[in-house]
């Protein structure tokens, strides 16, 4: 399964739970600050396997997980 995530950087408080829970280390802290003064979490841009652990761990529901859907192709006989 492949996917990607989006993180609402303005709602993130930089707790790091998602960074620690991701099994493929696809999330890191930004060097930038949000308007609340936190180094927010951000997706590295690749590697997500859409496991959903980050979504489940975030106390502020900042993360949306997208799963890629593979279409089956075949030849009809
Ligand atoms: S869905 Fe899973 S693999 Fe993807 S960023 Fe979140 S914890 Fe990492
Ligand atoms: S778990 Fe949520 S609040 Fe904590 S760093 Fe990740 S996105 Fe931000």
Short mmCIF file of C-alpha atoms and ligand atoms in Angstrom, two decimals:
data_model
loop_
_atom_site.label_atom_id
_atom_site.label_comp_id
_atom_site.label_asym_id
_atom_site.label_seq_id
_atom_site.Cartn_x
_atom_site.Cartn_y
_atom_site.Cartn_z
CA UNK A 1 0.00 0.00 0.00
CA UNK A 2 1.27 3.42 -0.91
CA UNK A 3 0.00 6.78 0.09
CA UNK A 4 0.79 10.22 1.32
CA UNK A 5 -0.27 12.52 4.09
CA UNK A 6 -1.16 16.13 4.58
CA UNK A 7 -0.47 17.88 7.87
CA UNK A 8 -2.30 21.01 8.97
CA UNK A 9 0.81 22.91 10.01
CA UNK A 10 -1.10 25.68 11.75
CA UNK A 11 -2.85 23.26 14.10
CA UNK A 12 0.30 21.25 14.83
CA UNK A 13 1.89 21.84 18.23
CA UNK A 14 5.09 19.96 17.43
CA UNK A 15 4.58 17.22 20.01
CA UNK A 16 6.45 14.71 17.83
CA UNK A 17 4.12 11.76 18.37
CA UNK A 18 3.61 11.29 14.64
CA UNK A 19 7.34 11.62 13.98
CA UNK A 20 8.08 8.85 16.46
CA UNK A 21 5.27 6.49 15.48
CA UNK A 22 5.88 6.44 11.71
CA UNK A 23 7.41 3.04 10.87
CA UNK A 24 9.15 4.34 7.75
CA UNK A 25 10.32 7.68 9.19
CA UNK A 26 8.37 9.62 6.60
CA UNK A 27 7.64 12.56 8.93
CA UNK A 28 10.11 15.08 10.25
CA UNK A 29 10.06 18.48 11.94
CA UNK A 30 10.12 21.53 9.73
CA UNK A 31 12.82 24.09 10.30
CA UNK A 32 10.09 26.71 9.98
CA UNK A 33 7.73 27.82 12.72
CA UNK A 34 3.97 28.10 12.50
CA UNK A 35 2.19 31.20 13.78
CA UNK A 36 1.97 29.67 17.27
CA UNK A 37 5.75 29.35 17.37
CA UNK A 38 6.02 25.58 16.99
CA UNK A 39 8.29 23.63 14.69
CA UNK A 40 5.49 21.78 12.95
CA UNK A 41 5.67 18.26 11.58
CA UNK A 42 5.91 17.79 7.84
CA UNK A 43 5.84 14.92 5.40
CA UNK A 44 9.19 14.15 3.79
CA UNK A 45 7.45 13.75 0.47
CA UNK A 46 7.95 10.04 -0.07
CA UNK A 47 7.86 6.66 1.61
CA UNK A 48 4.41 6.71 3.18
CA UNK A 49 2.77 3.27 3.27
CA UNK A 50 -0.59 4.66 4.43
CA UNK A 51 -0.60 2.69 7.67
CA UNK A 52 -2.53 5.44 9.46
CA UNK A 53 -0.45 5.35 12.66
CA UNK A 54 0.30 9.07 12.46
CA UNK A 55 -3.38 9.88 12.05
CA UNK A 56 -4.23 7.76 15.09
CA UNK A 57 -1.45 9.23 17.22
CA UNK A 58 -2.07 12.93 16.61
CA UNK A 59 -3.93 14.45 19.57
CA UNK A 60 -4.96 17.45 17.51
CA UNK A 61 -6.21 15.59 14.43
CA UNK A 62 -3.86 17.49 12.14
CA UNK A 63 -3.11 14.65 9.75
CA UNK A 64 -5.02 13.31 6.78
CA UNK A 65 -3.87 10.05 5.22
CA UNK A 66 -4.45 9.29 1.56
CA UNK A 67 -4.23 5.79 0.16
CA UNK A 68 -3.41 5.14 -3.46
CA UNK A 69 -5.93 2.91 -5.16
CA UNK A 70 -4.56 0.57 -7.76
CA UNK A 71 -6.84 -0.18 -10.66
CA UNK A 72 -6.76 -3.74 -11.89
CA UNK A 73 -6.30 -3.97 -15.59
CA UNK A 74 -6.83 -7.09 -17.65
CA UNK A 75 -7.91 -8.42 -20.97
CA UNK A 76 -11.46 -9.66 -21.36
CA UNK A 77 -11.85 -12.87 -23.35
S1 LIG B 1 0.41 6.87 7.32
FE1 LIG B 1 1.99 5.57 8.32
S2 LIG B 1 3.69 5.51 6.85
FE2 LIG B 1 2.38 7.24 6.24
S3 LIG B 1 3.32 9.01 7.26
FE3 LIG B 1 1.68 8.21 8.62
S4 LIG B 1 2.74 6.79 10.04
FE4 LIG B 1 4.13 7.18 8.29
S1 LIG B 2 1.18 14.35 16.36
FE1 LIG B 2 -0.02 16.07 15.51
S2 LIG B 2 0.42 17.80 16.86
FE2 LIG B 2 2.01 16.25 17.23
S3 LIG B 2 3.72 16.81 15.85
FE3 LIG B 2 2.42 15.33 14.75
S4 LIG B 2 0.97 16.60 13.56
FE4 LIG B 2 1.88 17.90 15.15
#
